[in-house]
CSV table of C-alpha atoms and ligand atoms in Angstrom, one decimal:
chain,number,residue,atom,x,y,z
A,1,MET,CA,43.0,-6.2,8.4
A,2,ALA,CA,43.6,-7.9,5.0
A,3,CYS,CA,43.4,-4.6,2.3
A,4,LEU,CA,39.4,-4.3,0.7
A,5,ARG,CA,39.0,-3.5,-2.1
A,6,ILE,CA,36.0,-1.9,-3.4
A,7,GLY,CA,34.2,-0.9,-6.7
A,8,ILE,CA,33.1,1.7,-7.7
A,9,LEU,CA,30.0,2.4,-10.0
A,10,THR,CA,27.4,5.4,-10.8
A,11,GLY,CA,24.8,4.4,-12.8
A,12,GLY,CA,21.5,6.3,-14.2
A,13,GLY,CA,21.3,9.5,-15.7
A,14,ASP,CA,23.6,11.3,-14.4
A,15,CYS,CA,23.7,15.4,-12.2
A,16,PRO,CA,26.2,17.3,-10.1
A,17,GLY,CA,27.7,16.0,-6.8
A,18,LEU,CA,29.0,12.7,-7.9
A,19,ASN,CA,32.6,13.8,-8.5
A,20,ALA,CA,32.4,14.6,-5.4
A,21,VAL,CA,31.6,11.2,-3.9
A,22,ILE,CA,33.7,9.5,-6.2
A,23,ARG,CA,36.4,11.8,-4.1
A,24,ALA,CA,34.6,11.0,-1.0
A,25,VAL,CA,34.9,7.2,-1.7
A,26,VAL,CA,38.3,7.5,-2.5
A,27,LYS,CA,39.7,9.7,0.5
A,28,SER,CA,38.0,7.9,3.5
A,29,SER,CA,39.1,4.6,1.9
A,30,PHE,CA,43.2,5.6,1.4
A,31,PHE,CA,43.5,7.6,4.4
A,32,HIS,CA,40.8,6.2,7.2
A,33,HIS,CA,40.3,3.1,5.4
A,34,HIS,CA,42.9,2.3,3.9
A,35,CYS,CA,41.1,0.3,1.1
A,36,GLU,CA,42.2,0.3,-2.5
A,37,VAL,CA,38.5,0.9,-4.7
A,38,LEU,CA,39.2,0.9,-8.6
A,39,GLY,CA,36.6,2.8,-11.0
A,40,ILE,CA,33.8,1.0,-12.7
A,41,LEU,CA,33.6,3.1,-16.4
A,42,ASP,CA,30.0,3.9,-17.8
A,43,GLY,CA,27.6,2.2,-14.8
A,44,TYR,CA,26.9,-1.4,-15.0
A,45,ALA,CA,28.5,-1.5,-18.9
A,46,GLY,CA,32.1,-1.6,-17.5
A,47,LEU,CA,31.4,-4.5,-15.1
A,48,VAL,CA,30.0,-6.3,-17.8
A,49,GLU,CA,32.3,-5.6,-19.9
A,50,ASP,CA,35.6,-5.2,-17.5
A,51,ARG,CA,36.1,-1.4,-18.3
A,52,THR,CA,38.0,-0.2,-14.6
A,53,LEU,CA,39.9,2.9,-13.8
A,54,PRO,CA,42.1,1.7,-10.4
A,55,LEU,CA,41.6,5.0,-8.1
A,56,THR,CA,44.2,6.9,-6.0
A,57,GLU,CA,43.9,9.6,-4.4
A,58,ALA,CA,45.8,12.1,-6.2
A,59,MET,CA,43.8,11.4,-9.6
A,60,VAL,CA,40.9,12.5,-7.0
A,61,SER,CA,41.9,15.4,-6.2
A,62,ASP,CA,39.9,18.5,-7.5
A,63,ILE,CA,36.5,17.1,-9.4
A,64,LEU,CA,34.8,18.3,-5.6
A,65,GLN,CA,33.6,20.9,-8.1
A,66,LYS,CA,33.2,19.1,-11.1
A,67,GLY,CA,29.7,18.4,-12.6
A,68,GLY,CA,29.6,15.1,-14.8
A,69,THR,CA,31.5,11.9,-13.7
A,70,ILE,CA,35.0,10.9,-14.5
A,71,LEU,CA,34.1,7.2,-14.6
A,72,GLY,CA,31.0,7.9,-16.7
A,73,THR,CA,27.5,6.7,-16.7
A,74,SER,CA,24.8,5.1,-18.6
A,75,ASN,CA,20.8,4.9,-18.3
A,76,THR,CA,20.3,1.6,-20.9
A,77,ALA,CA,22.8,-1.1,-19.3
A,78,GLU,CA,21.1,-4.2,-17.1
A,79,PRO,CA,23.8,-6.8,-16.4
A,80,PHE,CA,20.2,-9.1,-16.1
A,81,ARG,CA,18.9,-7.6,-19.5
A,82,TYR,CA,21.6,-6.0,-20.8
A,83,ALA,CA,20.7,-5.2,-24.2
A,84,GLU,CA,23.6,-5.2,-27.3
A,85,ARG,CA,23.1,-3.6,-31.2
A,86,LYS,CA,23.6,-6.1,-33.7
A,87,ALA,CA,25.0,-5.2,-37.0
A,88,ASN,CA,22.0,-6.0,-38.5
A,89,GLY,CA,20.5,-2.6,-36.5
A,90,GLU,CA,18.6,-5.9,-34.1
A,91,ILE,CA,18.9,-5.4,-30.3
A,92,SER,CA,18.8,-8.5,-28.5
A,93,ILE,CA,19.1,-8.8,-24.9
A,94,GLN,CA,21.0,-11.4,-22.8
A,95,ASP,CA,21.7,-11.6,-19.1
A,96,ARG,CA,25.0,-10.6,-18.7
A,97,SER,CA,24.8,-11.2,-15.0
A,98,GLN,CA,27.9,-14.0,-14.9
A,99,ASP,CA,30.2,-11.2,-16.9
A,100,ALA,CA,29.6,-8.7,-13.8
A,101,LEU,CA,30.0,-11.5,-11.3
A,102,ARG,CA,33.5,-12.5,-13.5
A,103,THR,CA,35.4,-8.4,-13.5
A,104,LEU,CA,34.5,-8.6,-9.6
A,105,LYS,CA,35.9,-12.1,-9.7
A,106,LYS,CA,39.4,-10.8,-12.7
A,107,HIS,CA,39.3,-8.1,-9.9
A,108,LYS,CA,39.6,-9.8,-6.8
A,109,LEU,CA,36.3,-6.9,-5.4
A,110,ASP,CA,35.3,-7.8,-2.2
A,111,GLY,CA,32.4,-5.2,-2.9
A,112,LEU,CA,30.5,-2.6,-5.2
A,113,ILE,CA,29.7,1.3,-4.1
A,114,ALA,CA,26.4,1.7,-6.9
A,115,VAL,CA,25.9,5.0,-6.9
A,116,GLY,CA,22.5,5.9,-8.7
A,117,GLY,CA,18.5,5.9,-8.6
A,118,ASP,CA,16.0,3.6,-8.5
A,119,GLY,CA,17.0,1.8,-11.4
A,120,THR,CA,20.9,1.4,-10.1
A,121,GLN,CA,19.9,0.8,-6.9
A,122,THR,CA,17.1,-2.0,-7.7
A,123,ILE,CA,20.3,-3.1,-9.7
A,124,ALA,CA,22.6,-3.9,-6.7
A,125,LEU,CA,19.8,-5.3,-5.3
A,126,LYS,CA,19.3,-8.5,-7.7
A,127,LEU,CA,23.7,-8.4,-7.5
A,128,SER,CA,23.5,-8.6,-3.6
A,129,LYS,CA,20.5,-11.7,-4.0
A,130,LEU,CA,23.7,-13.1,-5.8
A,131,GLY,CA,26.0,-13.0,-3.5
A,132,VAL,CA,27.7,-9.5,-4.3
A,133,PRO,CA,28.5,-7.3,-1.6
A,134,MET,CA,27.0,-4.1,-2.2
A,135,ILE,CA,26.6,-1.0,-0.3
A,136,GLY,CA,24.2,2.0,-2.8
A,137,ILE,CA,24.5,5.5,-2.1
A,138,PRO,CA,21.5,7.6,-3.2
A,139,LYS,CA,21.5,10.5,-6.1
A,140,THR,CA,19.0,11.8,-8.4
A,141,ILE,CA,17.6,14.9,-9.7
A,142,ASP,CA,14.2,13.7,-9.8
A,143,ASN,CA,14.6,13.1,-5.5
A,144,ASP,CA,12.1,10.8,-6.2
A,145,LEU,CA,14.0,7.8,-3.8
A,146,ALA,CA,12.3,6.5,-1.1
A,147,CYS,CA,13.4,6.7,2.4
A,148,THR,CA,15.6,9.2,2.3
A,149,ASP,CA,15.1,12.8,3.1
A,150,VAL,CA,16.4,14.2,-0.2
A,151,THR,CA,19.0,12.9,-2.7
A,152,PHE,CA,21.8,15.1,-3.9
A,153,GLY,CA,22.0,16.3,-7.4
A,154,PHE,CA,17.9,17.2,-6.3
A,155,ASP,CA,19.2,20.7,-4.7
A,156,SER,CA,21.4,21.8,-8.2
A,157,ALA,CA,19.1,20.8,-10.2
A,158,LEU,CA,16.3,23.0,-7.9
A,159,ALA,CA,18.4,26.5,-8.1
A,160,ILE,CA,19.2,26.1,-11.7
A,161,ALA,CA,14.9,25.5,-11.4
A,162,THR,CA,14.9,28.6,-9.9
A,163,GLU,CA,16.9,30.4,-11.5
A,164,ALA,CA,15.5,29.9,-14.7
A,165,VAL,CA,11.7,31.4,-13.2
A,166,ASP,CA,13.1,34.1,-12.2
A,167,ARG,CA,14.1,35.0,-15.3
A,168,LEU,CA,11.2,34.3,-17.0
A,169,HIS,CA,9.4,35.9,-14.5
A,170,THR,CA,11.2,39.4,-15.6
A,171,THR,CA,10.2,38.9,-19.5
A,172,GLY,CA,7.4,37.4,-19.4
A,173,GLU,CA,6.3,40.8,-17.1
A,174,SER,CA,7.7,43.2,-19.8
A,175,HIS,CA,6.0,41.4,-22.3
A,176,GLY,CA,2.6,40.4,-20.6
A,177,ARG,CA,2.8,36.9,-22.1
A,178,ALA,CA,2.7,33.1,-20.5
A,179,MET,CA,5.5,31.8,-19.1
A,180,VAL,CA,6.1,28.2,-20.0
A,181,LEU,CA,8.7,26.5,-18.4
A,182,GLU,CA,9.1,22.1,-18.6
A,183,VAL,CA,11.3,21.0,-15.4
A,184,MET,CA,12.6,17.9,-15.2
A,185,GLY,CA,10.7,15.5,-13.2
A,186,ARG,CA,9.3,12.3,-14.7
A,187,TYR,CA,6.9,10.4,-12.2
A,188,ALA,CA,7.7,13.2,-8.6
A,189,GLY,CA,6.7,16.6,-9.2
A,190,TRP,CA,9.6,17.9,-7.0
A,191,ILE,CA,11.1,20.7,-9.3
A,192,ALA,CA,8.6,21.4,-10.3
A,193,LEU,CA,6.5,22.0,-7.2
A,194,ARG,CA,10.2,23.9,-5.4
A,195,SER,CA,10.7,25.9,-7.8
A,196,GLY,CA,7.6,27.4,-8.7
A,197,ILE,CA,6.5,27.8,-4.7
A,198,SER,CA,11.0,29.1,-5.4
A,199,GLY,CA,9.5,31.0,-7.7
A,200,GLY,CA,6.9,32.0,-7.7
A,201,GLY,CA,5.2,30.7,-10.2
A,202,ASP,CA,1.3,31.4,-10.5
A,203,VAL,CA,0.5,27.5,-11.6
A,204,ILE,CA,2.7,24.3,-10.6
A,205,LEU,CA,1.9,21.1,-12.8
A,206,ILE,CA,3.0,17.5,-11.3
A,207,PRO,CA,2.5,14.2,-12.1
A,208,GLU,CA,0.9,13.9,-8.5
A,209,ILE,CA,-1.6,16.6,-9.5
A,210,PRO,CA,-4.0,16.1,-12.6
A,211,TYR,CA,-5.0,19.4,-14.4
A,212,ASP,CA,-7.9,20.3,-16.0
A,213,ILE,CA,-6.7,22.7,-18.6
A,214,HIS,CA,-10.0,25.4,-18.1
A,215,LYS,CA,-8.3,26.2,-14.2
A,216,ILE,CA,-5.6,26.5,-15.6
A,217,ARG,CA,-7.7,29.0,-17.8
A,218,GLU,CA,-9.6,30.9,-14.8
A,219,ALA,CA,-6.7,31.4,-12.9
A,220,ILE,CA,-5.9,33.2,-15.8
A,221,GLU,CA,-7.9,35.3,-16.5
A,222,ALA,CA,-8.9,36.1,-12.6
A,223,ARG,CA,-5.0,37.2,-12.5
A,224,ILE,CA,-5.3,39.4,-15.4
A,225,ARG,CA,-8.6,40.7,-14.1
A,226,ARG,CA,-5.9,41.9,-10.6
A,227,GLY,CA,-4.1,43.5,-13.6
A,228,LYS,CA,-1.2,41.3,-13.6
A,229,ARG,CA,-0.5,40.7,-17.4
A,230,PHE,CA,1.5,37.7,-17.1
A,231,SER,CA,1.3,35.0,-15.8
A,232,LEU,CA,4.5,31.9,-14.3
A,233,ILE,CA,3.3,28.0,-15.6
A,234,VAL,CA,6.2,25.8,-14.2
A,235,VAL,CA,5.5,22.4,-16.0
A,236,ALA,CA,6.9,18.8,-14.2
A,237,GLU,CA,7.9,16.7,-17.7
A,238,GLY,CA,5.9,14.1,-15.9
A,239,ALA,CA,2.1,16.1,-16.0
A,240,LYS,CA,-1.0,14.9,-16.9
A,241,PRO,CA,-4.3,16.2,-18.0
A,242,LEU,CA,-7.4,15.0,-15.7
A,243,GLY,CA,-8.1,11.2,-17.4
A,244,GLY,CA,-4.7,11.3,-19.6
A,245,GLU,CA,-1.5,10.4,-19.5
A,246,ALA,CA,2.5,11.7,-19.7
A,247,MET,CA,4.1,12.6,-22.5
A,248,VAL,CA,6.3,10.7,-24.2
A,249,GLN,CA,8.3,11.7,-26.4
A,250,GLN,CA,10.7,8.9,-27.6
A,251,ARG,CA,11.2,4.9,-26.4
A,252,VAL,CA,14.6,3.7,-26.3
A,253,ALA,CA,14.2,-0.2,-27.6
A,254,GLY,CA,15.5,-2.3,-25.3
A,255,SER,CA,16.9,-0.3,-22.4
A,256,PRO,CA,15.3,-0.8,-19.0
A,257,ASP,CA,14.1,2.8,-18.6
A,258,PRO,CA,12.7,2.6,-21.4
A,259,VAL,CA,10.7,5.8,-21.5
A,260,ARG,CA,11.8,9.6,-22.2
A,261,LEU,CA,9.2,11.8,-21.3
A,262,GLY,CA,8.6,15.6,-22.9
A,263,GLY,CA,6.0,17.8,-25.2
A,264,ILE,CA,3.8,19.2,-22.4
A,265,GLY,CA,5.2,22.6,-21.8
A,266,HIS,CA,4.4,23.1,-25.3
A,267,THR,CA,0.8,21.6,-25.4
A,268,VAL,CA,0.1,23.2,-22.6
A,269,ALA,CA,0.8,26.8,-23.8
A,270,ASN,CA,-1.0,26.3,-26.7
A,271,GLN,CA,-3.9,25.6,-24.6
A,272,ILE,CA,-3.5,28.5,-23.4
A,273,GLN,CA,-2.9,31.1,-25.8
A,274,THR,CA,-5.9,29.5,-27.2
A,275,ILE,CA,-8.6,29.6,-24.3
A,276,THR,CA,-7.3,33.4,-22.9
A,277,GLY,CA,-5.8,34.9,-25.7
A,278,LEU,CA,-2.3,35.7,-23.6
A,279,GLU,CA,0.0,35.7,-25.5
A,280,SER,CA,2.4,32.5,-24.8
A,281,ARG,CA,6.4,31.1,-25.0
A,282,VAL,CA,7.6,27.7,-23.4
A,283,THR,CA,11.6,27.1,-22.1
A,284,VAL,CA,12.3,23.4,-21.5
A,285,LEU,CA,14.7,23.7,-19.5
A,286,GLY,CA,16.2,19.6,-20.2
A,287,HIS,CA,19.4,18.8,-19.1
A,288,LEU,CA,20.6,22.0,-18.1
A,289,GLN,CA,18.9,20.4,-15.5
A,290,ARG,CA,21.5,17.7,-15.2
A,291,GLY,CA,25.2,20.0,-16.0
A,292,GLY,CA,27.4,22.4,-14.3
A,293,ILE,CA,28.6,22.6,-11.1
A,294,PRO,CA,27.7,21.0,-7.9
A,295,THR,CA,25.4,23.2,-5.0
A,296,SER,CA,27.1,23.4,-1.9
A,297,PHE,CA,24.1,21.4,0.0
A,298,ASP,CA,25.2,18.7,-3.0
A,299,ARG,CA,28.7,18.6,-2.1
A,300,TRP,CA,28.5,18.4,1.6
A,301,LEU,CA,26.1,15.4,1.1
A,302,ALA,CA,27.9,13.9,-1.2
A,303,THR,CA,31.0,13.8,1.0
A,304,ARG,CA,28.3,12.5,4.2
A,305,PHE,CA,27.2,9.8,1.7
A,306,GLY,CA,30.5,8.8,0.6
A,307,VAL,CA,32.6,8.4,4.0
A,308,HIS,CA,29.6,6.3,5.5
A,309,ALA,CA,29.4,3.9,2.4
A,310,VAL,CA,32.3,3.2,2.6
A,311,ALA,CA,32.2,2.8,7.1
A,312,LEU,CA,29.6,0.2,5.9
A,313,PHE,CA,31.8,-1.5,3.8
A,314,ALA,CA,34.7,-2.2,7.1
A,315,LYS,CA,31.9,-3.0,9.3
A,316,LYS,CA,30.3,-5.4,6.3
A,317,GLN,CA,27.5,-4.9,6.1
A,318,TYR,CA,26.3,-5.1,3.2
A,319,GLY,CA,22.9,-5.4,1.2
A,320,ARG,CA,22.3,-1.4,2.4
A,321,MET,CA,21.8,1.9,1.0
A,322,VAL,CA,22.9,5.5,3.4
A,323,VAL,CA,20.2,7.8,3.7
A,324,LEU,CA,19.5,11.9,5.1
A,325,ARG,CA,17.1,11.3,7.3
A,326,GLY,CA,17.2,15.1,9.0
A,327,GLN,CA,20.6,16.0,9.5
A,328,GLU,CA,21.7,12.2,10.2
A,329,ILE,CA,22.9,9.7,7.6
A,330,GLU,CA,22.2,6.2,8.6
A,331,SER,CA,21.0,3.5,6.1
A,332,VAL,CA,18.4,1.4,4.8
A,333,ALA,CA,18.4,-2.0,3.2
A,334,LEU,CA,18.6,-2.4,-0.2
A,335,GLU,CA,14.7,-4.0,-0.9
A,336,GLU,CA,13.7,-1.0,1.2
A,337,ALA,CA,14.8,1.8,-0.5
A,338,VAL,CA,13.7,0.1,-3.6
A,339,SER,CA,10.2,-1.0,-2.7
A,340,ARG,CA,7.9,2.5,-3.4
A,341,LEU,CA,9.4,6.3,-5.4
A,342,ARG,CA,8.9,9.3,-3.2
A,343,THR,CA,6.4,11.3,-5.1
A,344,VAL,CA,5.0,14.9,-3.6
A,345,ASP,CA,1.7,14.1,-1.6
A,346,PRO,CA,-0.7,16.5,-2.9
A,347,GLN,CA,-3.0,16.6,0.7
A,348,SER,CA,1.3,18.3,2.2
A,349,ASP,CA,2.2,21.1,3.9
A,350,GLU,CA,3.9,22.6,1.0
A,351,VAL,CA,1.0,21.7,-1.6
A,352,CYS,CA,-1.0,24.2,1.2
A,353,THR,CA,1.4,26.2,0.8
A,354,ALA,CA,1.6,26.4,-2.3
A,355,ARG,CA,-1.8,26.9,-2.3
A,356,ALA,CA,-2.5,29.7,0.3
A,357,VAL,CA,-0.4,32.6,-1.8
A,358,GLY,CA,-2.7,32.0,-4.6
A,359,THR,CA,-1.0,29.2,-6.6
A,360,CYS,CA,-3.3,27.1,-8.6
A,361,PHE,CA,-2.4,23.1,-9.8
A,362,GLY,CA,-4.9,23.5,-12.3
A,363,ASP,CA,-7.4,20.8,-10.3
B,401,F6P,O1,15.4,10.3,-13.7
B,401,F6P,C1,17.0,11.4,-13.8
B,401,F6P,C2,16.1,12.3,-15.9
B,401,F6P,O2,17.2,13.6,-15.7
B,401,F6P,C3,14.8,12.7,-15.1
B,401,F6P,O3,14.5,13.8,-15.0
B,401,F6P,C4,14.2,12.8,-16.9
B,401,F6P,O4,13.2,12.0,-16.9
B,401,F6P,C5,15.3,11.4,-17.7
B,401,F6P,O5,16.1,11.5,-16.8
B,401,F6P,C6,15.7,11.7,-18.9
B,401,F6P,O6,17.2,10.8,-19.4
B,401,F6P,P1,18.2,11.2,-21.1
B,401,F6P,O7,19.7,11.6,-19.6
B,401,F6P,O8,18.2,9.8,-20.7
B,401,F6P,O9,17.2,12.1,-21.6
């Protein structure tokens, strides 16, 4: 069999476990399939602008446990709507997909592995429709990709968020305060829900369940009547009040991912202090959730995903994304993978479990 040449890029926001995937793709290509791997730098930007890095087995030694991505990433680069800032500061948007195809041809790549979330996989699907052999690998701390039980990166972010709830617990208890923790999660409240359950959050606010501040007041006042001088409130950045919208902090012109959320933690804390009189403090966990070393689960999952992605390539099963179902790695068509988001079901056992131990969702 002629030696295959596979490209790999990491797109969207980074997360712990990306280097573990890159390592698995390169090592299994080298040891098992005898393929060559070319790294594409900075997500789809490197594909459009022809910026690459040949990856050898030696180059991926010792990166398994490292956070970030040795390839760099971008959550603004979209080959079909490529944004460039002109000298006068204006943003020009052009279809640069043909440049992306030229890069693939120039480097004689037989196809591309795209590691990323919803945005990255949507672009992978578009390239696949242009005839590029594509394989997707799902990553995102938000855990909002459908079809897979879990994405890698989520477990590491969850561990950090849970530790933050634990730390806020002791200081909140000492001072008798309402401690509000704002975590990531734009459209899906998985990080808030699971860190809230794991850390014993008294109030959990998620995008899927709009909240009424007066229900939160009732929950906090009931705790005070039971002798609890403090309350822990875990808020997803995408949480919204009944009849309201998520709080936008910034809009990024020309980006396929134009909205940055944030600010809901401060709003909720101010309201709690005003209507309950309980002194309130806010912690916005931000990118601490995305940095640093991956958990063993994320290294394990990323390694399995990487190995299975190369195996799909070797079998010429293109246009698919690897997924975890139960204990098995399977694959689904990219169309299906990006057809919907995986959000928290308000009626799910997880939400009912949290309610059963007294957690308030603000509804
Ligand atoms: O999608 C992952 C994510 O971390 C979201 O949870 C968050 O809203 C967003 O990315 C932040 O993006 P940026 O790194 O551009 O601030």
